[in-house]
Amino acid sequence: MPEQTSPPVPADPALADSAFLRAARGEEPSHTPVWFMRQAGRSLPEYRALREGVGMLESCMRPELVVEITLQPVRRYGVDAAIFFSDIVLPLKAVGVDLDIKPGIGPVVASPVRTMADVEAIPDLTPDHVDFVTESVRQLVAELGSTPLIGFAGAPFTVASYLVEGGPSKEHAKTKALMFGAPDVWDALMRKIAGIAAAYLEVQVAAGASAVQLFDSWAGALTPTDYEQFVMPHSARVLERAGALGVPRIHFGVGTGELLGRMAEAGADVVGIDWRVPLADGIARARGRAVQGNLDPTLVFAPTEVMLARAAEVLEAGRAAPGHVFNLGHGVIPSTDPDQLARLTDFVHEQSAR
Ligand code: 1CP
């Protein structure tokens, strides 16, 4: 396993000292930093207005839209980090895989990957494939000043699920059938995706992103031993290459309570905890790493005082971690009232000011 190294400090002192980067490095921040997975997107009326008539993937490839959409939640909420507006399947599209993101469905792949020849037909990613990403990140970093930009990639298992199933799946049955039934094809596919993910993260950090998150949203479908055998080495390779860039690495999955120790060991600086795991337990399983999470995303639909009381519990539990980044336990649900997220952000800031 890759050794844990301390990420270096960015050149801009205000950025380096930002609450988010301090917490991610396990240092004492001025307050507990907060951002929300999927903070950009359909919950915001200004996002829906901008996306009118523009396809999801097209919007990811137009720097002026990426910059504006990424900044929208930062302006509205004053969150402590921006997350780059893109999607986990964008790098596949960029290398030439025939796929689309269909409204109300998600990523759909025209010819699902099942054989060694299918895997070999997927090109590796070079920076030229994603020059619009470099451009978008550069512009964003200039606009964001001392607010950190988080770059991201989909982890090999989660991306493989879309490629093998051909679209969103609950059971991941075809994916696991390939994993169990054709280990050589599986290994080649995971290596291919890991290489693309690492190269994609390298592009984002080279252009100025100051942290990265690896989303293994569907890894919770695996048993710990299958995760360890079939998935963890590939995620570890991505995280090892990201570690060489010297920025904090967040490793997140959903339903991963039983996997958290291994996800930490795969090479995370910050372990993302979903809402099903009591944060205190997540902190213990993160084995000395900082943590991110983990308010139930449906609590925004509860009365404000109920939401804030639960947020206070998360903040309190987070004090036991070497570093705590407040977040929801998964992405913002599209029907979320943005005013609730504004109240939640203010509450986290006020409640945690040191
Ligand atoms: O038209 C639209 O608005 C489509 C909705 C949408 C959006 C806003 C999709 C389709 N992707 C995104 C952006 C996105 N995707 C972001 C940036 C926004 C932000 O965080 O502020 C990020 C980080 C992602 C990453 C992503 N895409 C993940 C990992 C995170 C997670 O939620 O677990 C996954 C699994 C995807 C696949 C995907 N893309 C879109 C949808 C609806 C889905 C999920 C489909 C499914 O259920 O399998």
Tab-separated table of C-alpha atoms and ligand atoms in Angstrom:
chain	number	residue	atom	x	y	z
A	1	MET	CA	0.000	0.000	0.000
A	2	PRO	CA	1.187	3.549	-0.671
A	3	GLU	CA	2.597	5.304	2.353
A	4	GLN	CA	0.721	8.282	3.745
A	5	THR	CA	2.511	11.518	3.022
A	6	SER	CA	1.672	15.004	4.263
A	7	PRO	CA	0.362	17.142	1.417
A	8	PRO	CA	2.379	20.323	0.861
A	9	VAL	CA	0.996	23.787	1.392
A	10	PRO	CA	-0.198	25.842	-1.652
A	11	ALA	CA	1.767	28.982	-2.539
A	12	ASP	CA	-1.091	31.441	-1.825
A	13	PRO	CA	-0.994	31.767	1.983
A	14	ALA	CA	-4.713	32.588	2.333
A	15	LEU	CA	-5.603	29.506	0.265
A	16	ALA	CA	-3.145	27.341	2.173
A	17	ASP	CA	-4.661	28.593	5.435
A	18	SER	CA	-8.247	28.103	4.310
A	19	ALA	CA	-10.373	26.177	6.784
A	20	PHE	CA	-10.965	23.400	4.265
A	21	LEU	CA	-7.294	22.719	3.513
A	22	ARG	CA	-6.292	23.009	7.165
A	23	ALA	CA	-8.945	20.487	8.212
A	24	ALA	CA	-8.029	18.171	5.324
A	25	ARG	CA	-4.404	18.233	6.489
A	26	GLY	CA	-5.477	17.474	10.053
A	27	GLU	CA	-4.590	20.974	11.334
A	28	GLU	CA	-6.784	23.194	13.496
A	29	PRO	CA	-8.966	25.434	11.244
A	30	SER	CA	-10.644	28.733	12.235
A	31	HIS	CA	-14.003	26.943	11.948
A	32	THR	CA	-15.248	23.588	10.698
A	33	PRO	CA	-15.280	23.871	6.898
A	34	VAL	CA	-18.435	22.918	5.041
A	35	TRP	CA	-19.289	22.127	1.419
A	36	PHE	CA	-21.926	19.862	-0.103
A	37	MET	CA	-21.546	17.069	-2.602
A	38	ARG	CA	-23.663	18.073	-5.634
A	39	GLN	CA	-23.893	21.625	-4.285
A	40	ALA	CA	-23.997	22.750	-7.921
A	41	GLY	CA	-26.900	21.381	-9.884
A	42	ARG	CA	-30.610	20.977	-10.020
A	43	SER	CA	-31.447	22.256	-6.530
A	44	LEU	CA	-30.412	25.761	-7.683
A	45	PRO	CA	-32.816	27.837	-9.823
A	46	GLU	CA	-29.842	29.744	-11.279
A	47	TYR	CA	-28.400	26.390	-12.431
A	48	ARG	CA	-31.660	25.308	-14.039
A	49	ALA	CA	-31.863	28.640	-15.858
A	50	LEU	CA	-28.323	28.330	-17.200
A	51	ARG	CA	-28.809	24.710	-18.313
A	52	GLU	CA	-32.012	25.516	-20.251
A	53	GLY	CA	-31.583	23.819	-23.646
A	54	VAL	CA	-27.981	22.734	-22.979
A	55	GLY	CA	-27.165	19.008	-22.583
A	56	MET	CA	-25.365	17.902	-19.415
A	57	LEU	CA	-22.168	16.764	-21.160
A	58	GLU	CA	-22.131	19.818	-23.405
A	59	SER	CA	-22.354	22.048	-20.319
A	60	CYS	CA	-19.305	20.236	-18.853
A	61	MET	CA	-17.283	21.023	-21.983
A	62	ARG	CA	-17.995	24.775	-22.136
A	63	PRO	CA	-15.641	26.618	-19.760
A	64	GLU	CA	-17.890	29.673	-19.382
A	65	LEU	CA	-20.719	27.400	-18.160
A	66	VAL	CA	-18.466	25.235	-15.968
A	67	VAL	CA	-17.035	28.319	-14.283
A	68	GLU	CA	-20.415	29.922	-13.678
A	69	ILE	CA	-22.111	26.714	-12.441
A	70	THR	CA	-19.200	25.892	-10.114
A	71	LEU	CA	-19.287	29.398	-8.621
A	72	GLN	CA	-23.083	29.532	-8.103
A	73	PRO	CA	-23.194	27.617	-4.790
A	74	VAL	CA	-20.033	29.336	-3.526
A	75	ARG	CA	-21.680	32.735	-4.000
A	76	ARG	CA	-25.032	31.653	-2.656
A	77	TYR	CA	-23.902	29.774	0.450
A	78	GLY	CA	-20.360	30.951	1.197
A	79	VAL	CA	-19.232	27.325	1.420
A	80	ASP	CA	-15.574	26.650	2.208
A	81	ALA	CA	-14.772	24.816	-1.038
A	82	ALA	CA	-15.937	24.668	-4.633
A	83	ILE	CA	-16.367	21.321	-6.410
A	84	PHE	CA	-15.498	21.322	-10.089
A	85	PHE	CA	-18.670	21.027	-12.175
A	86	SER	CA	-18.332	17.927	-14.330
A	87	ASP	CA	-19.340	14.276	-14.098
A	88	ILE	CA	-17.545	11.017	-13.394
A	89	VAL	CA	-18.176	9.793	-16.972
A	90	LEU	CA	-16.819	12.988	-18.606
A	91	PRO	CA	-13.252	11.640	-19.079
A	92	LEU	CA	-14.661	8.552	-20.843
A	93	LYS	CA	-16.625	10.790	-23.186
A	94	ALA	CA	-13.476	12.840	-23.746
A	95	VAL	CA	-11.433	9.816	-24.876
A	96	GLY	CA	-14.190	8.809	-27.276
A	97	VAL	CA	-16.499	6.354	-25.490
A	98	ASP	CA	-19.982	6.694	-26.993
A	99	LEU	CA	-22.092	7.776	-24.010
A	100	ASP	CA	-24.565	10.425	-22.970
A	101	ILE	CA	-26.068	11.716	-19.725
A	102	LYS	CA	-29.823	11.434	-20.189
A	103	PRO	CA	-32.110	13.740	-18.183
A	104	GLY	CA	-33.810	11.880	-15.355
A	105	ILE	CA	-31.699	8.744	-15.935
A	106	GLY	CA	-27.983	9.471	-15.743
A	107	PRO	CA	-25.057	8.151	-17.787
A	108	VAL	CA	-25.987	5.775	-20.637
A	109	VAL	CA	-23.286	3.919	-22.608
A	110	ALA	CA	-24.121	2.941	-26.223
A	111	SER	CA	-22.013	-0.259	-26.354
A	112	PRO	CA	-21.452	-1.717	-22.902
A	113	VAL	CA	-17.987	-3.164	-22.182
A	114	ARG	CA	-17.939	-6.966	-21.779
A	115	THR	CA	-14.810	-8.365	-23.505
A	116	MET	CA	-11.058	-7.818	-23.560
A	117	ALA	CA	-11.420	-6.291	-27.026
A	118	ASP	CA	-13.967	-3.813	-25.636
A	119	VAL	CA	-11.488	-2.794	-22.926
A	120	GLU	CA	-8.595	-2.490	-25.352
A	121	ALA	CA	-10.679	-0.230	-27.592
A	122	ILE	CA	-10.823	2.459	-24.858
A	123	PRO	CA	-7.973	4.952	-25.358
A	124	ASP	CA	-5.857	6.195	-22.449
A	125	LEU	CA	-6.463	9.817	-21.464
A	126	THR	CA	-3.974	12.545	-22.333
A	127	PRO	CA	-4.268	16.224	-21.325
A	128	ASP	CA	-5.209	17.079	-24.937
A	129	HIS	CA	-8.465	15.129	-24.550
A	130	VAL	CA	-9.560	17.514	-21.812
A	131	ASP	CA	-8.080	20.895	-22.730
A	132	PHE	CA	-11.465	22.450	-21.859
A	133	VAL	CA	-11.001	21.114	-18.305
A	134	THR	CA	-7.604	22.783	-18.001
A	135	GLU	CA	-9.121	26.021	-19.260
A	136	SER	CA	-12.112	25.804	-16.884
A	137	VAL	CA	-9.980	25.009	-13.827
A	138	ARG	CA	-7.534	27.851	-14.576
A	139	GLN	CA	-10.351	30.380	-14.855
A	140	LEU	CA	-12.021	29.047	-11.736
A	141	VAL	CA	-8.934	29.159	-9.591
A	142	ALA	CA	-8.385	32.788	-10.618
A	143	GLU	CA	-11.981	33.650	-9.668
A	144	LEU	CA	-12.019	31.671	-6.436
A	145	GLY	CA	-8.993	33.328	-4.836
A	146	SER	CA	-8.562	31.823	-1.374
A	147	THR	CA	-11.487	29.380	-1.718
A	148	PRO	CA	-10.110	25.937	-2.625
A	149	LEU	CA	-11.301	24.075	-5.709
A	150	ILE	CA	-11.831	20.339	-5.313
A	151	GLY	CA	-11.159	18.315	-8.449
A	152	PHE	CA	-12.658	14.854	-8.727
A	153	ALA	CA	-12.790	11.577	-10.593
A	154	GLY	CA	-14.952	8.481	-10.443
A	155	ALA	CA	-13.233	5.497	-8.847
A	156	PRO	CA	-12.632	2.402	-11.009
A	157	PHE	CA	-15.486	0.269	-9.600
A	158	THR	CA	-18.154	2.961	-9.887
A	159	VAL	CA	-17.110	3.967	-13.401
A	160	ALA	CA	-16.858	0.285	-14.413
A	161	SER	CA	-20.443	-0.187	-13.301
A	162	TYR	CA	-21.697	2.366	-15.861
A	163	LEU	CA	-19.464	0.940	-18.602
A	164	VAL	CA	-20.455	-2.684	-18.022
A	165	GLU	CA	-24.150	-2.217	-17.208
A	166	GLY	CA	-24.580	0.416	-19.915
A	167	GLY	CA	-26.394	2.709	-17.471
A	168	PRO	CA	-27.378	3.210	-13.841
A	169	SER	CA	-27.896	-0.009	-11.883
A	170	LYS	CA	-29.016	-0.939	-8.377
A	171	GLU	CA	-27.595	-4.461	-8.239
A	172	HIS	CA	-24.463	-4.058	-10.401
A	173	ALA	CA	-25.096	-7.682	-11.413
A	174	LYS	CA	-23.416	-7.613	-14.831
A	175	THR	CA	-20.478	-5.735	-13.360
A	176	LYS	CA	-19.995	-8.319	-10.639
A	177	ALA	CA	-20.557	-11.165	-13.117
A	178	LEU	CA	-17.578	-9.835	-15.090
A	179	MET	CA	-15.558	-9.400	-11.902
A	180	PHE	CA	-16.191	-12.965	-10.724
A	181	GLY	CA	-16.357	-14.660	-14.117
A	182	ALA	CA	-13.625	-13.018	-16.187
A	183	PRO	CA	-10.976	-11.768	-13.770
A	184	ASP	CA	-8.482	-11.020	-16.563
A	185	VAL	CA	-10.963	-8.765	-18.400
A	186	TRP	CA	-11.921	-7.198	-15.066
A	187	ASP	CA	-8.319	-6.502	-14.169
A	188	ALA	CA	-7.644	-4.920	-17.567
A	189	LEU	CA	-10.789	-2.788	-17.301
A	190	MET	CA	-9.939	-1.597	-13.801
A	191	ARG	CA	-6.381	-0.766	-14.857
A	192	LYS	CA	-7.706	1.150	-17.850
A	193	ILE	CA	-10.156	3.207	-15.760
A	194	ALA	CA	-7.608	3.773	-12.985
A	195	GLY	CA	-5.164	5.170	-15.533
A	196	ILE	CA	-7.809	7.484	-16.965
A	197	ALA	CA	-8.918	8.651	-13.496
A	198	ALA	CA	-5.358	9.353	-12.350
A	199	ALA	CA	-4.491	11.239	-15.538
A	200	TYR	CA	-7.727	13.236	-15.207
A	201	LEU	CA	-6.904	14.203	-11.605
A	202	GLU	CA	-3.384	15.171	-12.677
A	203	VAL	CA	-4.832	17.568	-15.267
A	204	GLN	CA	-7.086	19.220	-12.685
A	205	VAL	CA	-4.320	19.654	-10.104
A	206	ALA	CA	-1.827	20.891	-12.711
A	207	ALA	CA	-4.366	23.579	-13.638
A	208	GLY	CA	-4.774	24.642	-9.995
A	209	ALA	CA	-7.218	22.391	-8.096
A	210	SER	CA	-6.054	22.216	-4.483
A	211	ALA	CA	-7.657	18.927	-3.398
A	212	VAL	CA	-9.194	15.903	-5.096
A	213	GLN	CA	-12.066	13.584	-4.291
A	214	LEU	CA	-12.317	10.032	-5.596
A	215	PHE	CA	-16.012	9.071	-5.799
A	216	ASP	CA	-16.579	5.339	-5.364
A	217	SER	CA	-20.294	5.839	-4.934
A	218	TRP	CA	-21.280	2.226	-5.572
A	219	ALA	CA	-18.440	0.393	-3.770
A	220	GLY	CA	-20.896	-0.316	-0.943
A	221	ALA	CA	-22.310	-3.092	-3.159
A	222	LEU	CA	-19.173	-5.164	-2.444
A	223	THR	CA	-18.209	-7.399	0.461
A	224	PRO	CA	-15.023	-6.323	2.234
A	225	THR	CA	-13.035	-9.256	0.843
A	226	ASP	CA	-14.233	-8.688	-2.727
A	227	TYR	CA	-13.459	-4.974	-2.351
A	228	GLU	CA	-9.982	-5.841	-1.136
A	229	GLN	CA	-9.290	-8.339	-3.906
A	230	PHE	CA	-10.947	-6.818	-6.961
A	231	VAL	CA	-11.175	-3.079	-6.365
A	232	MET	CA	-8.910	-1.689	-3.671
A	233	PRO	CA	-5.573	-2.142	-5.528
A	234	HIS	CA	-6.931	-0.140	-8.461
A	235	SER	CA	-8.319	2.696	-6.328
A	236	ALA	CA	-5.016	2.657	-4.417
A	237	ARG	CA	-3.139	3.195	-7.682
A	238	VAL	CA	-5.273	6.258	-8.481
A	239	LEU	CA	-4.797	7.634	-4.972
A	240	GLU	CA	-1.066	6.948	-5.069
A	241	ARG	CA	-0.677	8.981	-8.276
A	242	ALA	CA	-2.859	11.739	-6.793
A	243	GLY	CA	-0.734	11.627	-3.635
A	244	ALA	CA	2.349	12.392	-5.710
A	245	LEU	CA	0.668	15.704	-6.641
A	246	GLY	CA	0.809	16.716	-2.997
A	247	VAL	CA	-2.841	17.721	-2.546
A	248	PRO	CA	-5.245	16.234	0.029
A	249	ARG	CA	-7.188	13.244	-1.267
A	250	ILE	CA	-10.780	12.551	-0.173
A	251	HIS	CA	-12.056	8.996	-0.703
A	252	PHE	CA	-15.841	8.643	-0.595
A	253	GLY	CA	-18.418	5.922	-1.119
A	254	VAL	CA	-22.035	5.201	-0.215
A	255	GLY	CA	-23.076	2.305	2.017
A	256	THR	CA	-19.404	1.686	2.741
A	257	GLY	CA	-19.579	1.327	6.536
A	258	GLU	CA	-17.855	-2.069	6.396
A	259	LEU	CA	-15.229	-0.836	3.915
A	260	LEU	CA	-14.091	2.379	5.596
A	261	GLY	CA	-10.877	0.963	7.050
A	262	ARG	CA	-9.827	-0.380	3.670
A	263	MET	CA	-10.863	2.812	1.880
A	264	ALA	CA	-8.651	4.752	4.302
A	265	GLU	CA	-5.769	2.357	3.693
A	266	ALA	CA	-6.182	2.673	-0.060
A	267	GLY	CA	-4.537	6.071	0.319
A	268	ALA	CA	-6.949	8.706	1.593
A	269	ASP	CA	-6.051	11.799	3.592
A	270	VAL	CA	-9.756	12.375	4.282
A	271	VAL	CA	-12.289	9.542	4.503
A	272	GLY	CA	-15.817	10.371	3.346
A	273	ILE	CA	-18.462	8.894	5.657
A	274	ASP	CA	-22.024	8.354	4.461
A	275	TRP	CA	-24.942	9.128	6.760
A	276	ARG	CA	-25.665	5.516	7.715
A	277	VAL	CA	-22.521	5.295	9.838
A	278	PRO	CA	-22.493	7.143	13.175
A	279	LEU	CA	-19.698	9.682	12.709
A	280	ALA	CA	-17.890	8.496	15.855
A	281	ASP	CA	-17.700	4.974	14.373
A	282	GLY	CA	-16.579	6.375	11.025
A	283	ILE	CA	-13.788	8.286	12.756
A	284	ALA	CA	-12.595	5.116	14.473
A	285	ARG	CA	-12.629	3.211	11.171
A	286	ALA	CA	-10.780	5.995	9.335
A	287	ARG	CA	-7.664	5.023	11.320
A	288	GLY	CA	-6.252	8.405	12.175
A	289	ARG	CA	-7.300	10.199	8.999
A	290	ALA	CA	-9.447	13.317	8.773
A	291	VAL	CA	-13.103	12.654	7.914
A	292	GLN	CA	-15.800	14.272	5.797
A	293	GLY	CA	-19.528	14.051	6.386
A	294	ASN	CA	-22.126	13.061	7.256
A	295	LEU	CA	-25.565	14.641	7.781
A	296	ASP	CA	-28.417	12.621	6.254
A	297	PRO	CA	-29.238	14.522	3.006
A	298	THR	CA	-32.978	14.133	3.706
A	299	LEU	CA	-32.702	16.198	6.914
A	300	VAL	CA	-33.010	19.360	4.801
A	301	PHE	CA	-36.680	18.375	4.397
A	302	ALA	CA	-37.198	18.342	8.181
A	303	PRO	CA	-38.084	21.500	10.134
A	304	THR	CA	-35.034	23.784	10.280
A	305	GLU	CA	-34.577	23.324	14.038
A	306	VAL	CA	-34.528	19.531	13.630
A	307	MET	CA	-31.962	19.763	10.815
A	308	LEU	CA	-29.765	22.104	12.863
A	309	ALA	CA	-29.992	19.952	15.995
A	310	ARG	CA	-28.725	16.994	13.970
A	311	ALA	CA	-26.017	19.150	12.412
A	312	ALA	CA	-24.892	20.118	15.918
A	313	GLU	CA	-24.531	16.404	16.746
A	314	VAL	CA	-22.403	15.854	13.633
A	315	LEU	CA	-20.202	18.823	14.548
A	316	GLU	CA	-19.809	17.564	18.096
A	317	ALA	CA	-18.854	14.054	16.960
A	318	GLY	CA	-16.454	15.533	14.404
A	319	ARG	CA	-14.365	17.087	17.166
A	320	ALA	CA	-12.887	13.657	17.902
A	321	ALA	CA	-11.333	13.440	14.422
A	322	PRO	CA	-7.878	14.783	13.517
A	323	GLY	CA	-9.759	16.937	10.995
A	324	HIS	CA	-13.447	17.256	10.107
A	325	VAL	CA	-14.961	18.606	6.905
A	326	PHE	CA	-18.716	18.999	7.332
A	327	ASN	CA	-20.787	17.658	4.431
A	328	LEU	CA	-23.922	15.684	3.764
A	329	GLY	CA	-23.634	11.899	3.786
A	330	HIS	CA	-24.252	11.882	-0.002
A	331	GLY	CA	-25.171	14.424	-2.658
A	332	VAL	CA	-27.730	17.226	-2.355
A	333	ILE	CA	-31.136	15.858	-3.394
A	334	PRO	CA	-32.430	17.879	-6.393
A	335	SER	CA	-35.668	18.940	-4.629
A	336	THR	CA	-33.691	20.446	-1.720
A	337	ASP	CA	-34.659	24.016	-0.760
A	338	PRO	CA	-31.457	26.075	-1.198
A	339	ASP	CA	-32.472	28.277	1.751
A	340	GLN	CA	-32.099	25.255	4.029
A	341	LEU	CA	-28.524	24.731	2.805
A	342	ALA	CA	-27.838	28.442	3.368
A	343	ARG	CA	-29.086	28.125	6.982
A	344	LEU	CA	-27.064	24.955	7.443
A	345	THR	CA	-23.859	26.585	6.151
A	346	ASP	CA	-24.304	29.606	8.436
A	347	PHE	CA	-25.039	27.345	11.385
A	348	VAL	CA	-21.900	25.239	10.853
A	349	HIS	CA	-19.797	28.375	10.610
A	350	GLU	CA	-21.285	30.050	13.706
A	351	GLN	CA	-21.413	26.931	15.824
A	352	SER	CA	-17.839	25.864	15.122
A	353	ALA	CA	-15.997	29.234	15.190
A	354	ARG	CA	-12.899	28.807	17.369
B	1	1CP	O1	-29.014	17.419	-16.277
B	1	1CP	C1	-28.540	17.338	-15.108
B	1	1CP	O2	-28.511	18.338	-14.361
B	1	1CP	C2	-28.038	16.005	-14.747
B	1	1CP	C3	-27.770	15.807	-13.284
B	1	1CP	C4	-26.291	15.652	-13.034
B	1	1CP	C5	-25.435	16.608	-12.460
B	1	1CP	C6	-25.785	17.984	-11.962
B	1	1CP	C7	-25.512	14.521	-13.360
B	1	1CP	C8	-25.992	13.310	-14.049
B	1	1CP	N1	-24.209	14.783	-12.989
B	1	1CP	C9	-24.120	16.029	-12.416
B	1	1CP	C10	-22.896	16.720	-11.934
B	1	1CP	C11	-21.986	15.980	-11.058
B	1	1CP	N2	-21.839	14.610	-11.053
B	1	1CP	C12	-21.069	16.538	-10.153
B	1	1CP	C13	-20.780	18.029	-9.963
B	1	1CP	C14	-21.808	18.757	-9.162
B	1	1CP	C15	-21.477	18.982	-7.714
B	1	1CP	O3	-21.056	18.091	-6.978
B	1	1CP	O4	-21.701	20.120	-7.253
B	1	1CP	C16	-20.406	15.470	-9.540
B	1	1CP	C17	-19.340	15.550	-8.437
B	1	1CP	C18	-20.880	14.274	-10.112
B	1	1CP	C19	-20.353	12.940	-9.822
B	1	1CP	C20	-21.175	11.746	-10.120
B	1	1CP	N3	-21.883	11.465	-11.253
B	1	1CP	C21	-21.251	10.626	-9.275
B	1	1CP	C22	-20.532	10.506	-7.970
B	1	1CP	C23	-21.242	11.277	-6.915
B	1	1CP	C24	-22.508	10.675	-6.391
B	1	1CP	O5	-23.536	11.361	-6.476
B	1	1CP	O6	-22.469	9.553	-5.903
B	1	1CP	C25	-22.061	9.669	-9.895
B	1	1CP	C26	-22.440	8.314	-9.366
B	1	1CP	C27	-22.444	10.206	-11.139
B	1	1CP	C28	-23.264	9.550	-12.175
B	1	1CP	C29	-24.472	10.360	-12.488
B	1	1CP	N4	-24.427	11.492	-13.251
B	1	1CP	C30	-25.677	12.057	-13.332
B	1	1CP	C31	-26.554	11.228	-12.575
B	1	1CP	C32	-28.024	11.458	-12.395
B	1	1CP	C33	-25.790	10.188	-12.039
B	1	1CP	C34	-26.264	9.072	-11.105
B	1	1CP	C35	-27.057	8.045	-11.860
B	1	1CP	C36	-27.228	6.790	-11.033
B	1	1CP	O7	-28.095	6.782	-10.136
B	1	1CP	O8	-26.498	5.805	-11.265
